Amino acid sequence: MGLTRREFFKVGTGSAAALLLGFDARPALAQARELKIARTTETRSTCPYCSVSCGVIIHTLGDKAKNVTAQVVHVEGDPDHPINRGTLCPKGASLYQDILNDRRLLKPQVRRPGGTKWEDISWDQAYEEIARHIKKTRDETFVEQDKDGKTVNRCEGIAFNGGCTDTNEFNYLVVKTMRSLGVCYLENQARV
Ligand code: SF4
């Protein structure tokens, strides 16, 4: 049978190949998906990546068993959400890997000036080094008055750039901390 390019992508490459070979794999693929989420708890949430705010459904297993930590097994677009109607862009479609990823760094690392390799350090060492760098940079770059003699009390040597998955609460603390240091180059995406 012939398939248009649009039909090929619509049914997915696996089932399209099956269709070309003369059988329809769509029921089997649909059943496999149903089995994957058969006993899950559905939690509706919002994709954190951009301000489109697409709705997602997070499927977890184990929520109702005693002494079991719930495990995310699947994330998909929410078909009832008025913004995205079940669709997700590639970033949103990779949300599962944002939640569970064996490549996630779990300890602080540092790359020394001139170095080519990242080095593991302890949290205590990271706090101490970050605090020392901030203090030194602020002492060296703090501007009390501008060239016209106006009091400005700003730190021009430090900038803070937040991530899209930072929560409103985290960003509230960031703004309080950075403003208290006089930092004016401050950016975040407070919407989660
Ligand atoms: S799925 Fe894509 S478009 Fe939708 S909120 Fe997430 S990043 Fe934005």
Short mmCIF file of C-alpha atoms and ligand atoms in Angstrom, two decimals:
data_model
loop_
_atom_site.label_atom_id
_atom_site.label_comp_id
_atom_site.label_asym_id
_atom_site.label_seq_id
_atom_site.Cartn_x
_atom_site.Cartn_y
_atom_site.Cartn_z
CA MET A 1 0.00 0.00 0.00
CA GLY A 2 1.10 3.61 -0.60
CA LEU A 3 1.52 6.16 2.17
CA THR A 4 1.85 9.90 1.85
CA ARG A 5 4.65 11.59 3.81
CA ARG A 6 2.03 13.11 6.14
CA GLU A 7 0.42 9.69 6.75
CA PHE A 8 3.86 8.17 7.38
CA PHE A 9 4.60 10.59 10.23
CA LYS A 10 1.03 10.47 11.52
CA VAL A 11 1.08 6.73 12.16
CA GLY A 12 4.71 6.69 13.34
CA THR A 13 7.70 5.17 11.62
CA GLY A 14 7.30 1.73 13.25
CA SER A 15 3.68 1.23 12.31
CA ALA A 16 4.20 2.92 8.93
CA ALA A 17 6.88 0.36 8.11
CA ALA A 18 4.47 -2.39 9.18
CA LEU A 19 1.76 -0.92 6.97
CA LEU A 20 4.14 -0.92 4.03
CA LEU A 21 4.88 -4.58 4.73
CA GLY A 22 1.19 -5.38 4.53
CA PHE A 23 -0.04 -5.50 8.12
CA ASP A 24 -1.35 -2.85 10.52
CA ALA A 25 0.67 -2.61 13.75
CA ARG A 26 -1.34 0.29 15.17
CA PRO A 27 -3.65 -1.84 17.39
CA ALA A 28 -0.61 -3.64 18.87
CA LEU A 29 1.22 -0.36 19.50
CA ALA A 30 -1.89 1.18 21.07
CA GLN A 31 -2.26 -1.88 23.30
CA ALA A 32 1.40 -1.69 24.35
CA ARG A 33 0.88 1.94 25.37
CA GLU A 34 -2.29 1.00 27.29
CA LEU A 35 -0.41 -1.75 29.15
CA LYS A 36 2.36 0.69 30.05
CA ILE A 37 -0.05 3.03 31.82
CA ALA A 38 -2.68 0.46 32.86
CA ARG A 39 -2.21 0.73 36.66
CA THR A 40 -0.76 4.22 36.92
CA THR A 41 -1.99 7.24 38.83
CA GLU A 42 -2.53 10.25 36.57
CA THR A 43 -1.38 13.63 37.87
CA ARG A 44 -2.07 16.71 35.79
CA SER A 45 0.69 19.29 35.68
CA THR A 46 2.26 22.00 33.51
CA CYS A 47 5.37 21.69 31.36
CA PRO A 48 8.00 23.90 33.02
CA TYR A 49 10.12 24.69 29.98
CA CYS A 50 8.53 27.73 28.35
CA SER A 51 5.72 30.21 28.81
CA VAL A 52 3.37 28.35 26.46
CA SER A 53 2.49 26.33 29.60
CA CYS A 54 1.31 23.12 27.94
CA GLY A 55 -0.65 20.69 30.10
CA VAL A 56 0.89 17.30 30.81
CA ILE A 57 -0.21 14.09 32.50
CA ILE A 58 2.40 12.41 34.71
CA HIS A 59 1.83 8.68 35.19
CA THR A 60 3.20 7.14 38.39
CA LEU A 61 3.25 3.57 39.67
CA GLY A 62 3.33 2.45 43.28
CA ASP A 63 1.50 5.41 44.81
CA LYS A 64 -1.04 3.25 46.59
CA ALA A 65 1.28 0.60 48.03
CA LYS A 66 2.70 0.88 51.53
CA ASN A 67 6.46 1.39 51.89
CA VAL A 68 6.83 1.97 48.15
CA THR A 69 8.16 5.16 46.62
CA ALA A 70 6.02 6.25 43.70
CA GLN A 71 7.85 5.99 40.41
CA VAL A 72 7.21 8.12 37.33
CA VAL A 73 6.81 5.79 34.35
CA HIS A 74 5.41 8.02 31.61
CA VAL A 75 4.71 11.68 30.80
CA GLU A 76 2.45 12.76 27.95
CA GLY A 77 0.46 15.76 26.73
CA ASP A 78 -2.93 16.32 28.32
CA PRO A 79 -5.61 15.90 25.61
CA ASP A 80 -8.11 17.89 27.71
CA HIS A 81 -5.80 20.89 28.17
CA PRO A 82 -7.08 23.95 26.25
CA ILE A 83 -3.57 25.16 25.32
CA ASN A 84 -1.99 22.09 23.74
CA ARG A 85 -4.82 19.52 23.35
CA GLY A 86 -2.45 16.63 24.05
CA THR A 87 0.46 17.80 21.90
CA LEU A 88 3.97 18.52 23.20
CA CYS A 89 7.02 19.97 21.46
CA PRO A 90 10.26 17.89 21.56
CA LYS A 91 11.35 19.56 24.81
CA GLY A 92 8.05 18.85 26.51
CA ALA A 93 8.04 15.31 25.10
CA SER A 94 11.38 14.69 26.86
CA LEU A 95 10.04 15.63 30.31
CA TYR A 96 10.37 12.03 31.48
CA GLN A 97 14.15 12.36 31.11
CA ASP A 98 14.04 15.59 33.12
CA ILE A 99 12.49 13.66 36.01
CA LEU A 100 14.49 10.43 35.70
CA ASN A 101 17.92 10.61 34.17
CA ASP A 102 20.88 8.45 35.11
CA ARG A 103 23.21 11.10 33.62
CA ARG A 104 22.07 13.76 36.15
CA LEU A 105 24.91 15.20 38.22
CA LEU A 106 24.35 14.49 41.90
CA LYS A 107 27.36 16.29 43.35
CA PRO A 108 29.06 19.62 42.71
CA GLN A 109 31.87 19.79 40.20
CA VAL A 110 34.45 22.46 39.44
CA ARG A 111 36.71 23.13 36.48
CA ARG A 112 39.71 25.14 37.68
CA PRO A 113 41.10 28.07 35.67
CA GLY A 114 43.06 26.62 32.75
CA GLY A 115 41.82 23.13 33.55
CA THR A 116 40.32 20.77 31.00
CA LYS A 117 38.61 18.32 33.36
CA TRP A 118 35.75 18.61 35.82
CA GLU A 119 36.62 17.65 39.38
CA ASP A 120 34.17 16.36 42.03
CA ILE A 121 34.09 18.42 45.22
CA SER A 122 32.03 18.15 48.41
CA TRP A 123 29.02 20.38 49.07
CA ASP A 124 30.90 22.05 51.97
CA GLN A 125 33.82 22.85 49.68
CA ALA A 126 31.45 24.17 47.00
CA TYR A 127 29.65 26.47 49.48
CA GLU A 128 32.97 27.74 50.81
CA GLU A 129 34.43 28.43 47.35
CA ILE A 130 31.26 30.08 46.00
CA ALA A 131 30.98 32.32 49.07
CA ARG A 132 34.65 33.29 48.79
CA HIS A 133 34.36 34.15 45.07
CA ILE A 134 31.18 36.18 45.63
CA LYS A 135 32.73 38.13 48.51
CA LYS A 136 35.93 38.86 46.56
CA THR A 137 34.10 39.86 43.36
CA ARG A 138 31.60 42.04 45.21
CA ASP A 139 34.36 43.79 47.18
CA GLU A 140 36.23 44.49 43.94
CA THR A 141 33.31 45.64 41.79
CA PHE A 142 30.80 47.29 44.16
CA VAL A 143 29.83 50.78 43.01
CA GLU A 144 28.60 53.10 45.76
CA GLN A 145 28.21 56.22 43.62
CA ASP A 146 27.96 56.69 39.87
CA LYS A 147 30.02 59.21 37.88
CA ASP A 148 27.54 61.98 38.73
CA GLY A 149 27.90 61.38 42.45
CA LYS A 150 24.50 59.71 42.84
CA THR A 151 24.36 56.90 45.41
CA VAL A 152 23.61 53.65 43.52
CA ASN A 153 25.04 50.86 45.73
CA ARG A 154 25.20 48.23 43.00
CA CYS A 155 27.43 45.25 42.29
CA GLU A 156 28.37 45.21 38.60
CA GLY A 157 30.70 42.21 38.70
CA ILE A 158 28.15 39.45 39.36
CA ALA A 159 25.21 38.25 37.26
CA PHE A 160 22.63 35.57 38.01
CA ASN A 161 20.86 33.54 35.33
CA GLY A 162 18.06 31.19 36.46
CA GLY A 163 16.78 28.04 34.78
CA CYS A 164 13.34 27.33 33.38
CA THR A 165 12.58 24.61 35.91
CA ASP A 166 13.27 26.87 38.91
CA THR A 167 10.18 27.35 41.05
CA ASN A 168 8.61 30.67 42.01
CA GLU A 169 9.70 30.04 45.61
CA PHE A 170 13.32 29.43 44.57
CA ASN A 171 13.33 32.55 42.41
CA TYR A 172 11.82 34.62 45.24
CA LEU A 173 14.82 33.66 47.40
CA VAL A 174 17.23 34.31 44.52
CA VAL A 175 15.87 37.83 44.00
CA LYS A 176 16.04 38.59 47.74
CA THR A 177 19.61 37.30 47.98
CA MET A 178 20.92 38.92 44.81
CA ARG A 179 19.28 42.29 45.47
CA SER A 180 20.74 42.30 48.99
CA LEU A 181 24.18 41.93 47.38
CA GLY A 182 23.42 44.80 44.99
CA VAL A 183 23.34 42.53 41.91
CA CYS A 184 21.38 44.20 39.10
CA TYR A 185 22.06 41.73 36.25
CA LEU A 186 19.44 39.21 37.25
CA GLU A 187 17.33 36.98 35.01
CA ASN A 188 15.04 34.05 35.67
CA GLN A 189 11.86 32.41 34.44
CA ALA A 190 9.58 32.43 37.44
CA ARG A 191 6.50 30.53 36.43
CA VAL A 192 6.51 26.99 37.84
S1 SF4 B 1 5.74 21.40 25.61
FE1 SF4 B 1 7.12 22.79 24.51
S2 SF4 B 1 5.80 24.50 23.90
FE2 SF4 B 1 4.73 23.40 25.53
S3 SF4 B 1 5.32 24.47 27.46
FE3 SF4 B 1 6.73 22.75 27.14
S4 SF4 B 1 8.49 23.65 26.09
FE4 SF4 B 1 6.78 25.08 25.85
#
